[in-house]
CSV table of C-alpha atoms in Angstrom, one decimal:
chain,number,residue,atom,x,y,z
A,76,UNK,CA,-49.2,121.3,-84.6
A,77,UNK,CA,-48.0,122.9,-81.3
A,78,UNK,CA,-46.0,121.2,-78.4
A,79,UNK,CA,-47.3,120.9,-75.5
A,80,UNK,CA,-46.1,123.1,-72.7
A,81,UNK,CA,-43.5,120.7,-70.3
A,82,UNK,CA,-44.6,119.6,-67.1
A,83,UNK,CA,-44.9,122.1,-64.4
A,84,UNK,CA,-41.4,120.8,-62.2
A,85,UNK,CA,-41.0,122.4,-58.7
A,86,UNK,CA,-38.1,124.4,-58.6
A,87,UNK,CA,-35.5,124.3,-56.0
A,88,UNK,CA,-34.4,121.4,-54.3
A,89,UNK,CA,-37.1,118.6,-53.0
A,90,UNK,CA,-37.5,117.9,-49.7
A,91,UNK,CA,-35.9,114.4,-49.9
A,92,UNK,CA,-32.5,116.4,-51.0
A,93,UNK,CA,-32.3,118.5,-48.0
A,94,UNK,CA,-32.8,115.7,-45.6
A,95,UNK,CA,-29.9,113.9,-46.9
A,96,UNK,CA,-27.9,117.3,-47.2
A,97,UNK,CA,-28.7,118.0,-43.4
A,98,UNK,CA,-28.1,114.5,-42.0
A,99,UNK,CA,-24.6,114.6,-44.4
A,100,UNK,CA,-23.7,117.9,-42.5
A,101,UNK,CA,-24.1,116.5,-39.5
A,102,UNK,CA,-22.2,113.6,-40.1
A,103,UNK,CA,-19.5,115.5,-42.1
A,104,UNK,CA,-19.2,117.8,-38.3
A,105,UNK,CA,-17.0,115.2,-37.1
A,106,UNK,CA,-16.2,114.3,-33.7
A,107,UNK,CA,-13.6,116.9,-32.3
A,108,UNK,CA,-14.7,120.2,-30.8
A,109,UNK,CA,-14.6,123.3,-32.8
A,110,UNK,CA,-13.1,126.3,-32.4
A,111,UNK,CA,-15.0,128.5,-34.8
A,112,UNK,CA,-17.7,129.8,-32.2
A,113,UNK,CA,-17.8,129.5,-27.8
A,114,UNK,CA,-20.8,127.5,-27.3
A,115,UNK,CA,-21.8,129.6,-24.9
A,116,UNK,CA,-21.2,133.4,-25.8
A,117,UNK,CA,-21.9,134.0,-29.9
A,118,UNK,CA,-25.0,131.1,-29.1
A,119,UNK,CA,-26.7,132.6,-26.8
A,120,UNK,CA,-26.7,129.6,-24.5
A,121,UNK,CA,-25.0,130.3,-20.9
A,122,UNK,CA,-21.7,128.6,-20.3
A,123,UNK,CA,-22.9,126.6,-17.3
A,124,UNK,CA,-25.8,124.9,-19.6
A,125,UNK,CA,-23.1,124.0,-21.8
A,126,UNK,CA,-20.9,122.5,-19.6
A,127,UNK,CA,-23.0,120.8,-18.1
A,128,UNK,CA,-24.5,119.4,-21.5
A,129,UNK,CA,-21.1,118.5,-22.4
A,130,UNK,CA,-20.0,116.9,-19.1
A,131,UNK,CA,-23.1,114.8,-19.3
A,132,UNK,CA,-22.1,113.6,-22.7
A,133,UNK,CA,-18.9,112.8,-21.8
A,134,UNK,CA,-20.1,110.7,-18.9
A,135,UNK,CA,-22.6,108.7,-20.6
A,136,UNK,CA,-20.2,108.2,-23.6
A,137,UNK,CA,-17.5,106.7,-20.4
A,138,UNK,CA,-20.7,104.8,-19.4
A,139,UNK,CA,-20.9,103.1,-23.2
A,140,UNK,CA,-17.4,102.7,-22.8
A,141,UNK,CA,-17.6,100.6,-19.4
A,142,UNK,CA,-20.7,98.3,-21.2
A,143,UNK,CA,-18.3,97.4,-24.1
A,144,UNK,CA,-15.4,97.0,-21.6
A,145,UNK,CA,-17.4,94.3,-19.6
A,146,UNK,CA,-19.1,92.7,-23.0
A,147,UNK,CA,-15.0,92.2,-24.0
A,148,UNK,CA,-14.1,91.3,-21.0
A,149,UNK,CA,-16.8,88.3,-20.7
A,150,UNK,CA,-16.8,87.4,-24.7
A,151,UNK,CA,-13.3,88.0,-25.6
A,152,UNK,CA,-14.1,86.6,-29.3
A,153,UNK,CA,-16.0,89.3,-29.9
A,154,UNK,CA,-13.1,91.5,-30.0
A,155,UNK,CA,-12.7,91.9,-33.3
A,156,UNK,CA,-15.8,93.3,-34.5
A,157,UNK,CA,-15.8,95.8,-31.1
A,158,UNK,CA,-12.9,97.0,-30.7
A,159,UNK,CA,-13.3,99.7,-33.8
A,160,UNK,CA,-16.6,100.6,-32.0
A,161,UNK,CA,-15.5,101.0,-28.8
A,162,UNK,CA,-12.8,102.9,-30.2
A,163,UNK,CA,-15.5,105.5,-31.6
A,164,UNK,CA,-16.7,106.2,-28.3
A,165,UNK,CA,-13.5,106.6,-27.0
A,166,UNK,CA,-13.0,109.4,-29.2
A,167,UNK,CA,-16.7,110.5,-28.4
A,168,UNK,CA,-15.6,110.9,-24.5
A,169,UNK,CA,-12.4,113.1,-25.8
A,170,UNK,CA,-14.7,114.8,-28.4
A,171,UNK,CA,-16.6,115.7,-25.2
A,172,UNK,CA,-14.1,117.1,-23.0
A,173,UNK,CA,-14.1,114.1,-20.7
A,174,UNK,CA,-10.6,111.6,-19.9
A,175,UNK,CA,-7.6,112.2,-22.4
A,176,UNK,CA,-5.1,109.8,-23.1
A,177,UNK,CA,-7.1,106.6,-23.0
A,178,UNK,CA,-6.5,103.8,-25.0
A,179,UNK,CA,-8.5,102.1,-27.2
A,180,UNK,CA,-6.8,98.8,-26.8
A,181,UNK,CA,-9.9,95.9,-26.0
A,182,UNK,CA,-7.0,93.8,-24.9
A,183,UNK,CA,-5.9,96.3,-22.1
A,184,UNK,CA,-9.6,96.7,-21.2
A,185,UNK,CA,-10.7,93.2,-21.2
A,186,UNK,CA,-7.9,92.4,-18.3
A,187,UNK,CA,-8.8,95.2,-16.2
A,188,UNK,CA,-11.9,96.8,-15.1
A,189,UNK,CA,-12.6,100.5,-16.3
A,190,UNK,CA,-11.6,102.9,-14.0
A,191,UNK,CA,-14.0,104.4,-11.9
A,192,UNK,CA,-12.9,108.3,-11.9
A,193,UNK,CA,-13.7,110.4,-14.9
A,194,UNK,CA,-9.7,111.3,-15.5
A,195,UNK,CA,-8.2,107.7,-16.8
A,196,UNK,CA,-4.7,107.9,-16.6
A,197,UNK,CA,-2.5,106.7,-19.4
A,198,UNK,CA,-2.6,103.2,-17.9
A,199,UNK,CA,-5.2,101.5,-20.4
A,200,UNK,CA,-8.3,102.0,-18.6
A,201,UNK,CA,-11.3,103.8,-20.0
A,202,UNK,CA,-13.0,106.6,-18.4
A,203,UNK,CA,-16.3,105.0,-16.2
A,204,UNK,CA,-18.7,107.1,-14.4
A,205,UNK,CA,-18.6,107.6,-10.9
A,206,UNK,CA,-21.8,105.9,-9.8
A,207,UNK,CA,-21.9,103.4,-12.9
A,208,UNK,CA,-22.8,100.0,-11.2
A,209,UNK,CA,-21.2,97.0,-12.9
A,210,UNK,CA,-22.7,96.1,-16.0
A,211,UNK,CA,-24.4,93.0,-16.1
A,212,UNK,CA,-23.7,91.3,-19.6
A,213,UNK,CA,-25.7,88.2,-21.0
A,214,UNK,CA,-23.9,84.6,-21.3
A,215,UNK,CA,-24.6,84.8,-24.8
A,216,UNK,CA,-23.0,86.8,-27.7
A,217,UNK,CA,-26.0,87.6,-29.3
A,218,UNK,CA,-27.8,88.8,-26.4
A,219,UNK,CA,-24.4,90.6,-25.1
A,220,UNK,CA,-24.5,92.7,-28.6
A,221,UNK,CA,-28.3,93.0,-28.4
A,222,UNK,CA,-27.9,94.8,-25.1
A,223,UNK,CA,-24.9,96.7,-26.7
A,224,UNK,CA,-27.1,97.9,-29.9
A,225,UNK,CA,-29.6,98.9,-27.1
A,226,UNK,CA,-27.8,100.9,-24.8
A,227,UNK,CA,-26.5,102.7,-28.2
A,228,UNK,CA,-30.0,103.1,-29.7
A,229,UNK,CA,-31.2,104.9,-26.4
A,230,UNK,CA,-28.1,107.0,-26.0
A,231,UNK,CA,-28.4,108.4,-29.9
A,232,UNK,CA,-32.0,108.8,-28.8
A,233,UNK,CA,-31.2,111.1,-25.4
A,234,UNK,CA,-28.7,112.8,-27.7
A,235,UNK,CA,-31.3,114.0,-30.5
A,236,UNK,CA,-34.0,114.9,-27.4
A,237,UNK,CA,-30.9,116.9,-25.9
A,238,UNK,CA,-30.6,118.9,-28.9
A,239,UNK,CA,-32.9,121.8,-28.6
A,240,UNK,CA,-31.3,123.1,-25.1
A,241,UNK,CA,-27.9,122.9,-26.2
A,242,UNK,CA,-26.3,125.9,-28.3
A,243,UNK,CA,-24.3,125.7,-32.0
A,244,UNK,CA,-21.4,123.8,-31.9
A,245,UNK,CA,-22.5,121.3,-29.3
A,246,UNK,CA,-25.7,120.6,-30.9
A,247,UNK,CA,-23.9,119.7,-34.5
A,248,UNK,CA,-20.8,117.7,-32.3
A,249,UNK,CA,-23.8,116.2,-30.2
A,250,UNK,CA,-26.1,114.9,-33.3
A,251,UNK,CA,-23.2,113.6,-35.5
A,252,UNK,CA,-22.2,111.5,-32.7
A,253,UNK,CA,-25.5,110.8,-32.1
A,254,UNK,CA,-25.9,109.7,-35.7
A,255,UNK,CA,-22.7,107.5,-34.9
A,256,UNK,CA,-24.8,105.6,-32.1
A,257,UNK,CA,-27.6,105.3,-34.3
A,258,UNK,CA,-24.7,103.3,-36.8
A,259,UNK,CA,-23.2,101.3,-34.2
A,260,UNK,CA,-26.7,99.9,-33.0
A,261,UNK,CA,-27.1,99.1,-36.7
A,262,UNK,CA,-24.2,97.5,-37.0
A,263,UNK,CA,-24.4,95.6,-33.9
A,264,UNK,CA,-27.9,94.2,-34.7
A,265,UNK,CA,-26.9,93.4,-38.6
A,266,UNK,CA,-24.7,90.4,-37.5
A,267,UNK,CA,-26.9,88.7,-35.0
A,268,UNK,CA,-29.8,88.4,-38.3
């Protein structure tokens, strides 16, 4: 009596394997700028649309910045479960190109207001944007991290749209911190179940 022949398997990998591959790329990217390739000569992309892609990222990461200053700064308890966000997007500005040297103390940025030019000095402030109005934040802590998660849920969202007209290395630094947003919206939400 003859076997039959084995199921026909697909070969190659499946669909549900490269996703993960790609979004574990992306991730695996980092958040510091490379040096491999100029985002704006071997991608084809002209330097000033990368600047200003880059600027723009580093203002709206200050901006996320100045919303978890003032959520500290009004719900000091909470500064044990922010601070290591906050810290990420601290290093997201510098990732960017925007203020160096800022600290990622929420002790030094609950007591004083963020700064409101895009070069913090050394002195403890974060990096704001220059027209940010004050952020209004919610008496309560749930509602203070709901606002957080959404203000990080749109950003990640503005930075996957922003994608397609930004060249090579700034599209990989933009999505894995984009995919960091995404995580710290999760993470934000997960607590207030």
């Amino acid at each position: 009596m003859p076997f039959p022949p084995p199921p026909r398997t697909p070969s190659g990998p499946r669909r549900r394997t490269l996703l993960a591959s790609a979004a574990g790329a992306a991730l695996l990217m980092g958040c510091s700028p490379g040096s491999g390739d100029s985002d704006g000569e071997s991608s084809g992309g002209s330097p000033s649309v990368t600047e200003r892609a880059r600027a723009r990222a580093a203002r709206d990461s200050a901006e996320l910045v100045a919303r978890y200053d003032a959520v500290l700064a009004a719900h000091p308890a909470l500064a044990g479960r922010l601070a290591p966000l906050r810290a990420e997007v601290v290093r997201h500005v510098t990732a960017f190109g925007g203020a160096r040297g800022t600290s990622v103390s929420p002790s030094a940025s609950a007591s004083a207001p963020a700064s409101p030019s895009p070069s913090a000095s050394a002195s403890g402030t974060a990096p704001a944007a220059p027209s940010a109005p004050p952020v209004a934040v919610p008496a309560g802590e749930k509602d203070a991290l709901t606002g957080l998660a959404a203000a990080e849920r749109t950003l990640a969202d503005q930075r996957v749209a922003a994608l397609v007209g930004v060249p090579g290395e700034l599209a990989r630094l933009m999505a894995s911190v984009a995919a960091a947003g995404a995580a710290h919206a999760y993470l934000l939400t997960e607590g207030t179940r």
